[in-house]
Tab-separated table of C-alpha atoms in Angstrom:
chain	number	residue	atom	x	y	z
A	1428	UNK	CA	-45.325	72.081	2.029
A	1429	UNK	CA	-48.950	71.211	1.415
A	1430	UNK	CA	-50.532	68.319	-0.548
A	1431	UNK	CA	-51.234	69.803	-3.830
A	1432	UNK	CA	-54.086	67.050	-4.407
A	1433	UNK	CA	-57.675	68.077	-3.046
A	1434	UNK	CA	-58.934	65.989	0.160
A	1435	UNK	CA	-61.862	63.385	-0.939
A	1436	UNK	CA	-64.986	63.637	1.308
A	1437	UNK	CA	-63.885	60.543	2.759
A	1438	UNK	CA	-60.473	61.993	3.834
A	1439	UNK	CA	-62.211	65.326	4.906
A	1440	UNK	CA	-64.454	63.035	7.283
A	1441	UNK	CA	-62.047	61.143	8.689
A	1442	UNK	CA	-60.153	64.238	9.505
A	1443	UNK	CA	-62.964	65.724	10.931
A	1444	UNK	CA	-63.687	62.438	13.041
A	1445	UNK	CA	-59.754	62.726	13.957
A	1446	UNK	CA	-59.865	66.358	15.037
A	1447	UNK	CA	-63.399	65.723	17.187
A	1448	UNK	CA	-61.079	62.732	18.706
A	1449	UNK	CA	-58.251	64.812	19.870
A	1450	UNK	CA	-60.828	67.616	21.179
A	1451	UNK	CA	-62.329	64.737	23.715
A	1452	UNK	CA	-58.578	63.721	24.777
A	1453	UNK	CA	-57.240	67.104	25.472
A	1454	UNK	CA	-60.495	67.948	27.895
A	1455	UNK	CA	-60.357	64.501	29.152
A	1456	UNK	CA	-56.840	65.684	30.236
A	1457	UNK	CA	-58.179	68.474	31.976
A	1458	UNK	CA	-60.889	66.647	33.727
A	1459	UNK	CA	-57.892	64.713	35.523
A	1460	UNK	CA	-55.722	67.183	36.089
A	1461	UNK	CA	-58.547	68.909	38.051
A	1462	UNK	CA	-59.605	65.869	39.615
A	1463	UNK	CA	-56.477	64.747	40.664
A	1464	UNK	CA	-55.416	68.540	41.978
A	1465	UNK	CA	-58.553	67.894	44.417
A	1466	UNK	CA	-58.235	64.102	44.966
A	1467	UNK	CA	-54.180	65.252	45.994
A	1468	UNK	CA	-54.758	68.238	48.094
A	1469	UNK	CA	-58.481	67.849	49.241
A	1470	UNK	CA	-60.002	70.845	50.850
A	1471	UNK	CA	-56.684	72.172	51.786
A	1472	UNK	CA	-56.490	73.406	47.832
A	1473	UNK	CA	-58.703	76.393	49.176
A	1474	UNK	CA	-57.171	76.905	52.519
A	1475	UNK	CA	-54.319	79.193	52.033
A	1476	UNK	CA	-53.158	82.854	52.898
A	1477	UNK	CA	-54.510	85.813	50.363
B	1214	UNK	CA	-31.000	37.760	10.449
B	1215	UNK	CA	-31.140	40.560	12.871
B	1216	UNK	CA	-29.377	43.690	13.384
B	1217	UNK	CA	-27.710	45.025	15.926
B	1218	UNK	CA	-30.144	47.213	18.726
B	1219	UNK	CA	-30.148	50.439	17.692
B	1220	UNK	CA	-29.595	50.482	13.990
B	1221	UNK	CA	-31.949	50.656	11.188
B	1222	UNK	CA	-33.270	47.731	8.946
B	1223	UNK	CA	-32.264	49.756	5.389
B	1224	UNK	CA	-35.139	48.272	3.398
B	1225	UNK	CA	-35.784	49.852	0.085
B	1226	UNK	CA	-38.132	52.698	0.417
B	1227	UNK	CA	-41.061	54.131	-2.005
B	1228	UNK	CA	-39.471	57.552	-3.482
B	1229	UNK	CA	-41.103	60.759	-1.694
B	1230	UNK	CA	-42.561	62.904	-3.843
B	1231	UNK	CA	-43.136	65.429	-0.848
B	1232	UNK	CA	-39.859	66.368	1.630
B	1233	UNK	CA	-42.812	66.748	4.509
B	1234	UNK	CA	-40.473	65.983	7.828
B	1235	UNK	CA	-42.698	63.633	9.018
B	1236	UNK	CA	-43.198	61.773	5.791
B	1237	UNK	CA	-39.540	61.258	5.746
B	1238	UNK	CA	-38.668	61.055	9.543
B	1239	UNK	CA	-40.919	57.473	9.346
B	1240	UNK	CA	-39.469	56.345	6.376
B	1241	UNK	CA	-36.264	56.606	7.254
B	1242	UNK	CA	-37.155	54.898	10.978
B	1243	UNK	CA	-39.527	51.957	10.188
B	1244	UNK	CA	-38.477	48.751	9.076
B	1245	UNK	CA	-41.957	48.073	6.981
B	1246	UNK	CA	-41.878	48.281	3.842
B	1247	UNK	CA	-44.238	47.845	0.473
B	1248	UNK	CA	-46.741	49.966	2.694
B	1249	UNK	CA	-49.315	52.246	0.887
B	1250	UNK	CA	-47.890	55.463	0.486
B	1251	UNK	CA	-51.036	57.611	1.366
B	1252	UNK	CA	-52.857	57.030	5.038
B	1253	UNK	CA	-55.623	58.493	6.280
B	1254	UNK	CA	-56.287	56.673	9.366
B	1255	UNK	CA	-59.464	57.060	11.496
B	1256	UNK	CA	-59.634	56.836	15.015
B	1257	UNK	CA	-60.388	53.120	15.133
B	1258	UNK	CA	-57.136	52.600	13.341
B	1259	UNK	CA	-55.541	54.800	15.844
B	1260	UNK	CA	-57.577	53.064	19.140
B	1261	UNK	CA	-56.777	49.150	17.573
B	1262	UNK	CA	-52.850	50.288	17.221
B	1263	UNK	CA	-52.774	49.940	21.205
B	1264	UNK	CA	-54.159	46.671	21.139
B	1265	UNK	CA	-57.197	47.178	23.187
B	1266	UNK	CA	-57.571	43.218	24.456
B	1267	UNK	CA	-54.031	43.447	25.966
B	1268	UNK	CA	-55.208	47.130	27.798
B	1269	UNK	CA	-58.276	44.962	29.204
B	1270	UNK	CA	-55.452	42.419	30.129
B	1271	UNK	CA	-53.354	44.820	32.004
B	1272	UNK	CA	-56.124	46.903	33.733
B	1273	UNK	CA	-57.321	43.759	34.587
B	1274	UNK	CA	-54.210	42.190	36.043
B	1275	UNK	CA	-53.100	45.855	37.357
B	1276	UNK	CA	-56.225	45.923	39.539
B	1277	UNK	CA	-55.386	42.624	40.924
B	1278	UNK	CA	-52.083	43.461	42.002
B	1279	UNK	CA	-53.637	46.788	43.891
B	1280	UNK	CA	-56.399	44.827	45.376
B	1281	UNK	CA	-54.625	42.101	47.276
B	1282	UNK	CA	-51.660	44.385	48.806
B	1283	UNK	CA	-53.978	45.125	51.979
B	1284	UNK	CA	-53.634	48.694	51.395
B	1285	UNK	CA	-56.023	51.705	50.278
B	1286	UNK	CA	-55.501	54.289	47.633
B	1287	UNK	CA	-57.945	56.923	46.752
B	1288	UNK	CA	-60.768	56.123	44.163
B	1289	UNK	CA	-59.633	58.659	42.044
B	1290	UNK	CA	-56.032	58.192	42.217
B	1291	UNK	CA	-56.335	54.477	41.671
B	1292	UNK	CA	-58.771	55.057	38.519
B	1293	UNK	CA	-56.579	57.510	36.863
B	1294	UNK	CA	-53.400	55.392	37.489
B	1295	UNK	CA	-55.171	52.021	36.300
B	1296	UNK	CA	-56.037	54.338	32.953
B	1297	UNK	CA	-52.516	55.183	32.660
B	1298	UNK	CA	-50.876	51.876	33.136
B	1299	UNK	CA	-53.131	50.946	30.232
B	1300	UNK	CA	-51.985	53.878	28.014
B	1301	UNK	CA	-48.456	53.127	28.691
B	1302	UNK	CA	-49.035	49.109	27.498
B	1303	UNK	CA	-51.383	50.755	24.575
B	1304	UNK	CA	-48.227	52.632	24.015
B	1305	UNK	CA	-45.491	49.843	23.738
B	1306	UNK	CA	-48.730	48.080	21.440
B	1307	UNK	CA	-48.077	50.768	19.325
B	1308	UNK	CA	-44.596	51.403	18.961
B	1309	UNK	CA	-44.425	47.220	18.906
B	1310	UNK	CA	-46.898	47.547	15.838
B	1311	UNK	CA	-45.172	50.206	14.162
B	1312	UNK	CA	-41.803	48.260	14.564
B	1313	UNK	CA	-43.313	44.819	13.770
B	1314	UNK	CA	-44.743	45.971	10.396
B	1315	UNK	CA	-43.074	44.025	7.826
B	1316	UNK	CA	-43.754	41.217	9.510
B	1317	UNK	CA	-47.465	41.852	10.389
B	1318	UNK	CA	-47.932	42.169	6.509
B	1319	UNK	CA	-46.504	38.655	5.607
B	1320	UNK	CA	-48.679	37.140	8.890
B	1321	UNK	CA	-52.611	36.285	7.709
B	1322	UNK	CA	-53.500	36.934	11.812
B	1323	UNK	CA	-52.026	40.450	11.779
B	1324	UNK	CA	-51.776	41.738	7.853
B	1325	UNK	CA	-54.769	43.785	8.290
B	1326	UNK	CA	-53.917	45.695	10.800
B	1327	UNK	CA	-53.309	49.526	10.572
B	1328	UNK	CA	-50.129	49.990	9.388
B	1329	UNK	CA	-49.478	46.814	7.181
B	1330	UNK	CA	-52.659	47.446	5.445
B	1331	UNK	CA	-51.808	51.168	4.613
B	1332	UNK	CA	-54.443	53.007	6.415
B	1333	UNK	CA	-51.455	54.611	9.300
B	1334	UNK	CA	-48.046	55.401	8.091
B	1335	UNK	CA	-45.253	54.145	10.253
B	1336	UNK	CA	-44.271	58.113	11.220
B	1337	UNK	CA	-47.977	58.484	12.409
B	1338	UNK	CA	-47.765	55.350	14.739
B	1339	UNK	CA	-44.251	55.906	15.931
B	1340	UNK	CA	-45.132	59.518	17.283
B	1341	UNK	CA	-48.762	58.429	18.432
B	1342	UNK	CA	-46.673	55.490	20.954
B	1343	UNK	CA	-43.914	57.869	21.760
B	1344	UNK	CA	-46.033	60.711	23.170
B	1345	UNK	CA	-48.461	58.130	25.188
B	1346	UNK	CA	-45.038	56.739	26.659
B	1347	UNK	CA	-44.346	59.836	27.898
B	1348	UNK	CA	-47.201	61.396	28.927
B	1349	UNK	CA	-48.623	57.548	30.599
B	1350	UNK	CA	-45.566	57.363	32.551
B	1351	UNK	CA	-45.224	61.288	33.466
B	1352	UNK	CA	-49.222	61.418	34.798
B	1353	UNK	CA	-48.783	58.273	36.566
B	1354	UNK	CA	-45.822	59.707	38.285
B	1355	UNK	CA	-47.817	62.980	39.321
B	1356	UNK	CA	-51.029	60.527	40.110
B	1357	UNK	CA	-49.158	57.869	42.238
B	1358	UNK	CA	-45.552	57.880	42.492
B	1359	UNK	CA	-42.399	57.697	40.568
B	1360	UNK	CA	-41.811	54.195	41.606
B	1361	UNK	CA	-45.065	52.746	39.486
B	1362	UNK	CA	-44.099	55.223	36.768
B	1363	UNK	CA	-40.620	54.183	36.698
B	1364	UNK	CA	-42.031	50.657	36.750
B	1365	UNK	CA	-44.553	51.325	33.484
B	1366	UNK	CA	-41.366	52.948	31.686
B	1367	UNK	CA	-39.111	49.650	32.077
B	1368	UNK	CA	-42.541	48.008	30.846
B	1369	UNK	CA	-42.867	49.934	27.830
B	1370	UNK	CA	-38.885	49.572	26.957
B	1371	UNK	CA	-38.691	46.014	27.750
B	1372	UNK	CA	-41.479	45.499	25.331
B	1373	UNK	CA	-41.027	47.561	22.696
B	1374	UNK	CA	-37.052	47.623	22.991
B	1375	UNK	CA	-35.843	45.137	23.907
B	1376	UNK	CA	-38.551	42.035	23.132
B	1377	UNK	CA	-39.943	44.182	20.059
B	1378	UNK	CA	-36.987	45.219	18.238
B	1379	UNK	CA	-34.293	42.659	19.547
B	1380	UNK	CA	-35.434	39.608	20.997
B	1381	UNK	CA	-38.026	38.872	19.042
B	1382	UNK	CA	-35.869	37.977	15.793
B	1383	UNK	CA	-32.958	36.963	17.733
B	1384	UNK	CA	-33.605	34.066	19.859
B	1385	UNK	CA	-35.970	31.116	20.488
B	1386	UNK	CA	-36.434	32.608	24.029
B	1387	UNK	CA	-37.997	35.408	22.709
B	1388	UNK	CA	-41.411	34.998	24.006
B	1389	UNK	CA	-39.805	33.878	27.485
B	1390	UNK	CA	-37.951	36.868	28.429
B	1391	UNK	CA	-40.224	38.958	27.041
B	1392	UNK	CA	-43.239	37.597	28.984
B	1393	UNK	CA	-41.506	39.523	31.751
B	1394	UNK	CA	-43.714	42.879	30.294
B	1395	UNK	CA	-46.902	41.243	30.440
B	1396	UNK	CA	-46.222	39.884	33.336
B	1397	UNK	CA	-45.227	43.320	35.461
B	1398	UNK	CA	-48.870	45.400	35.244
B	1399	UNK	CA	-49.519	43.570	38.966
B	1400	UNK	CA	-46.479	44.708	40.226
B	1401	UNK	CA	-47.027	48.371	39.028
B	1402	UNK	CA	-50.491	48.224	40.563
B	1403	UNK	CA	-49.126	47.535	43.946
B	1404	UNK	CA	-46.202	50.253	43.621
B	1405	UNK	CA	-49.075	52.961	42.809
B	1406	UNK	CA	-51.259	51.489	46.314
B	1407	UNK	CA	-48.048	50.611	48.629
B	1408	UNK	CA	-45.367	52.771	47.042
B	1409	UNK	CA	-43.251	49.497	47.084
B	1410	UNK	CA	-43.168	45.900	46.058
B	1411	UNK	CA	-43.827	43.019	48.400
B	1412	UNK	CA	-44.301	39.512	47.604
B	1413	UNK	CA	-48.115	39.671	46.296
B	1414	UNK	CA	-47.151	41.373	43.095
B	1415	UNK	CA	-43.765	39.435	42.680
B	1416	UNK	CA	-45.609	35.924	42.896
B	1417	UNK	CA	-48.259	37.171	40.578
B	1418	UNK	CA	-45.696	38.484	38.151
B	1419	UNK	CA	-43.954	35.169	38.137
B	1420	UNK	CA	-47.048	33.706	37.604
B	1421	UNK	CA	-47.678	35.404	34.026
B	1422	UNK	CA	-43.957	35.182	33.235
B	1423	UNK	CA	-43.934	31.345	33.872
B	1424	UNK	CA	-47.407	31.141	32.218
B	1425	UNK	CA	-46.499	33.050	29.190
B	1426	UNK	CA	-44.529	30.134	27.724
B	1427	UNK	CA	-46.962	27.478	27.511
B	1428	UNK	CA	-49.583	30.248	26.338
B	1429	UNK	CA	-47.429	31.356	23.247
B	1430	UNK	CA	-46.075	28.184	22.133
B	1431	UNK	CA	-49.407	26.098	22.054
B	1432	UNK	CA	-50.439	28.903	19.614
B	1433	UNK	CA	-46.450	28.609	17.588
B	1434	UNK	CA	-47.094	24.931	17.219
B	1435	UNK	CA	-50.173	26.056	15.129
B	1436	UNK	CA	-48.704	28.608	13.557
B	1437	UNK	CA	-45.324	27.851	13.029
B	1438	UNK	CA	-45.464	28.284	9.170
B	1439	UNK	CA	-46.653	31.788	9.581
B	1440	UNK	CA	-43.546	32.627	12.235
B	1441	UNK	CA	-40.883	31.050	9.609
B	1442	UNK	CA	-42.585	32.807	6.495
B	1443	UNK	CA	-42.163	36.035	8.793
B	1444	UNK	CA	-38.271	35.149	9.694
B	1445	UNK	CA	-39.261	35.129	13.433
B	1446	UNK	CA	-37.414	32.505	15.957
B	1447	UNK	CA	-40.250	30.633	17.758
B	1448	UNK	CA	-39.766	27.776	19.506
B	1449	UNK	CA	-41.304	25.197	17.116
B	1450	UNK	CA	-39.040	26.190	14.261
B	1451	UNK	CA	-35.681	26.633	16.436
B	1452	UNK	CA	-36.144	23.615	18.350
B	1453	UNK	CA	-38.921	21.299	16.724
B	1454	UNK	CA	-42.344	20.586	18.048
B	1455	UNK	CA	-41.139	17.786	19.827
B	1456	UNK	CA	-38.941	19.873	22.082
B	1457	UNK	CA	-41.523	22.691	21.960
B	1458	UNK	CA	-44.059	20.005	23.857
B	1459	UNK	CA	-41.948	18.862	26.143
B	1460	UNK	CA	-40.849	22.595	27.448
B	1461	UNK	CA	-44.656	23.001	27.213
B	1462	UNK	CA	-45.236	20.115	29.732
B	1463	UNK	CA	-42.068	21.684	31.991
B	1464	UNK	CA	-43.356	24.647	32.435
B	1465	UNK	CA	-46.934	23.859	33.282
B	1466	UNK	CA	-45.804	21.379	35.626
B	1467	UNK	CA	-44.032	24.748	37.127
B	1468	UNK	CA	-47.068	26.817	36.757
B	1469	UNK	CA	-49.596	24.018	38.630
B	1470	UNK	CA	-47.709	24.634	41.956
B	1471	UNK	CA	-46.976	28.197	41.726
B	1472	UNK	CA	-50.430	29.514	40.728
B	1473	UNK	CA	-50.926	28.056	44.637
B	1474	UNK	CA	-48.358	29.869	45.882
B	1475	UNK	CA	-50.763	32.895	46.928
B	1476	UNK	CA	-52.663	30.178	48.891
B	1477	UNK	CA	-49.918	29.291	51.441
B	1478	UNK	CA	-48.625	33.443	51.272
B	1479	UNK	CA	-52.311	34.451	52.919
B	1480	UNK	CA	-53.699	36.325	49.952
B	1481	UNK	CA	-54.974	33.485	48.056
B	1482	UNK	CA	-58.359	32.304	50.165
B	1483	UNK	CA	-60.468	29.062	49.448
B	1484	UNK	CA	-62.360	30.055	46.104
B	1485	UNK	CA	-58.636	30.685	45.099
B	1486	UNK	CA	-57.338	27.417	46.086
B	1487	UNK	CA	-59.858	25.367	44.103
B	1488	UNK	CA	-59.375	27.711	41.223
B	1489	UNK	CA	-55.446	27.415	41.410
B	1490	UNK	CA	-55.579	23.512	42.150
B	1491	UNK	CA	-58.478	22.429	39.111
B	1492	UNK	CA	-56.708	25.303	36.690
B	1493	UNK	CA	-53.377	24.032	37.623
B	1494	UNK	CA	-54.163	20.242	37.091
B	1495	UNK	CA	-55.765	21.341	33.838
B	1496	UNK	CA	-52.980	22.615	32.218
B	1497	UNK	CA	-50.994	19.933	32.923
B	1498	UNK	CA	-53.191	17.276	31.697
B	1499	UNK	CA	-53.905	19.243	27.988
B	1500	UNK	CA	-49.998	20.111	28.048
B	1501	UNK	CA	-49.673	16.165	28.368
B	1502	UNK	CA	-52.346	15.813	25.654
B	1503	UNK	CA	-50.517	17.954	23.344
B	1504	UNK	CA	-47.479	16.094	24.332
B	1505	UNK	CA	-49.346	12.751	23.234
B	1506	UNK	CA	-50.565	13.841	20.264
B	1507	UNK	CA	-48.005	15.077	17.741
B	1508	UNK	CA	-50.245	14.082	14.207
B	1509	UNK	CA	-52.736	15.837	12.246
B	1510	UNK	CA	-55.183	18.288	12.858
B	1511	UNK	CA	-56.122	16.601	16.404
B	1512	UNK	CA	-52.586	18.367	16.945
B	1513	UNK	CA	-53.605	21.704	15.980
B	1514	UNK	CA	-56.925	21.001	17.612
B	1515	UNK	CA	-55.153	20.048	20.937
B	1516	UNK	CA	-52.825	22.413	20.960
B	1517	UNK	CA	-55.607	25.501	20.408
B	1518	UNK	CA	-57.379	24.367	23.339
B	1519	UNK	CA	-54.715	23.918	24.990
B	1520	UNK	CA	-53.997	27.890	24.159
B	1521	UNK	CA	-58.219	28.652	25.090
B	1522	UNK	CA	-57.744	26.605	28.074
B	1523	UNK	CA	-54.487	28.986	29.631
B	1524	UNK	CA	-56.378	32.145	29.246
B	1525	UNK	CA	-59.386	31.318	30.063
B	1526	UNK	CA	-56.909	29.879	33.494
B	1527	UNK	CA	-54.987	32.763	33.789
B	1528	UNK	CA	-58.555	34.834	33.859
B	1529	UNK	CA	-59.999	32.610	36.739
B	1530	UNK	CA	-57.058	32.672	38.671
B	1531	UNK	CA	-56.899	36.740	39.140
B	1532	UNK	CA	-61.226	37.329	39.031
B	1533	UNK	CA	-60.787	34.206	42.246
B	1534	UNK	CA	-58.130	36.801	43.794
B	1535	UNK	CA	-60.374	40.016	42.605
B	1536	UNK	CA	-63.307	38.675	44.332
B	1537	UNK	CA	-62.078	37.460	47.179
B	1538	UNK	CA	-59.828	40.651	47.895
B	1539	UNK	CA	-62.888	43.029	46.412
B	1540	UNK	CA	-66.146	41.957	47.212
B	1541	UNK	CA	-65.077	40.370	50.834
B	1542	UNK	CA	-65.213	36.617	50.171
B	1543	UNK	CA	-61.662	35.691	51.358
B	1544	UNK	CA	-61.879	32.720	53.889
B	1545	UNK	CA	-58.146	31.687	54.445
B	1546	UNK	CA	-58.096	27.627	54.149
B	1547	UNK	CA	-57.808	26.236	57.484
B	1548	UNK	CA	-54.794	24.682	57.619
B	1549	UNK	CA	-52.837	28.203	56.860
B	1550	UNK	CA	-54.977	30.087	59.015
């Protein structure tokens, strides 16, 4: 059920800040799952059968 | 007063207006209570409920125990698993902070931070530290191995389990067994560089654990008001400050001789050994000092520097064993060469 009280500005910035914060974790996340996909497998990652 | 592990604390709880499941799931779980009912935390609140000077701590001490186990680990690898060891301690900050509430908000030195002063609700905090448990421990796993990850879970259990929720408000010890979390970052460094454990990162784990003590209860002399307003067990109020002292001055006389332990092992070199021997011989004399002086605010003085004085120890200790085992300046004394 939703909050039937309107956010303040305040709330609506900090939510905003919140949101912008979770953005930078999740591709932060991906930056080291791709870096340590290469740093596990090195060059071999691209050496396989088609 | 404490209840068993596992059960809740049953305080009275501000009526919900809303049934939102998360509302409710950390009312029902945290022990805080008089908190403001609305939060709206920003991401400082978030970033200070991992306790960012104890993630320096344990990167710091982490990287230690992977530098001196004479083994290599890839850049990358080591970076990502020194990030994760200190998400997993943020983690156990957290849930610690989220359990410890109610007694952050009667504590001046903790009442303001995020839960205690309203701006997180309890639900918000336990969630946050339960998914960077898991996820810490389940990337350091995939990074390094499951040994170090295994090694960060007991961590994050030990602290926020069983020091957190049980020994903390059970016994006088509290602070003793519980050191054993801060003191295990080393150790899980040198799992995620050797795969194992050798005796590097078990003598530098038993130098935090045995160092913990005198740490903790120069600061409980201080502030033993604060930990009996709160209801918490510390030393000073269990045993008296004259017993407190004394176990003060017993365990540094243990630490002075083990913090040059790494010395006659090989891994400690010469900058080491003047470190260990001036730092060692330092704590013993201000643990005698507080020993000597039991009146007054020369006391409290005493026994803050005496608190200063054991980080600022423990800190030269491991950045003698960083450089040395880092930037190439190990020169074994000559006598254990």
């Amino acid at each position: 059920m939703m909050d039937p009280r309107p956010l303040t500005p305040d709330e609506v910035r900090r939510r905003r800040k919140r949101s912008v914060a979770i953005a930078l974790v999740l591709a932060a996340l991906v930056a080291i799952f791709y870096a340590l996909t290469i740093a596990k497998l090195g060059p071999q990652v691209l050496n396989r059968p088609l | 007063m404490t209840p068993p592990l596992g059960t809740s604390w049953d305080l009275p709880q501000p009526p919900e207006p809303e049934p939102v499941a998360m509302t409710s799931l950390s009312n029902s779980l945290s022990p805080a209570q008089g908190l403001a009912p609305a939060a709206n935390g920003d991401v400082a609140d978030f970033f200070a409920l991992l306790k960012p000077r104890v993630m320096a701590l344990v990167i710091f001490t982490a990287l230690v125990g992977m530098t001196v186990s004479h083994a290599s680990v890839n850049p990358v690898i080591g970076a990502i698993s020194l990030l994760m060891i200190a998400v997993g301690a943020g983690a156990s900050g957290c849930l610690n902070m989220w359990w410890d509430a109610d007694v952050d908000a009667v504590m001046t030195r903790t009442r303001t931070r995020p839960i205690p002063a309203g701006r997180i609700q309890p639900g918000e905090a336990l969630a946050f530290g339960l998914v960077l448990s898991v996820g810490s421990v389940l990337v350091l796993g995939l990074a390094a191995n499951w040994l170090a990850a295994g090694l960060l879970a007991f961590t994050i259990v030990f602290y926020a389990v069983i020091y957190s929720m049980w020994l903390k408000r059970a016994t006088a010890q509290n602070i003793v067994i519980g050191g054993a979390a801060g003191a295990l970052p080393p150790m899980i460094g040198q799992a995620v560089v050797t795969g194992g454990v050798g005796i590097e990162g078990l003598v530098l784990f038993l130098i935090i654990f045995i160092w913990t003590p005198p740490h903790f209860w120069a600061l409980a002399l201080v502030k033993s008001g604060e930990y009996a307003r709160a209801g918490i067990p510390m030393m000073p109020n269990v045993a008296g400050p004259d017993s407190t002292r004394r176990q003060i001055v017993a365990y540094s006389a243990l630490l002075a001789p083990l913090g040059l332990a790494p010395v006659f092992l090989g891994f400690g070199g010469q900058i080491y050994a003047v470190v260990a021997l001036l730092g060692g011989l330092g704590m013993l004399a201000l643990s005698l000092q507080v020993q000597r002086i039991r009146q007054g605010e020369t006391a409290n003085r005493t026994a803050m520097s005496l608190f200063a004085f054991s980080i600022l120890y423990l800190f030269l200790l491991f950045s003698a064993l960083l450089a040395e085992q880092g930037l190439g300046l190990f020169r074994p004394l000559p006598l254990i060469a």
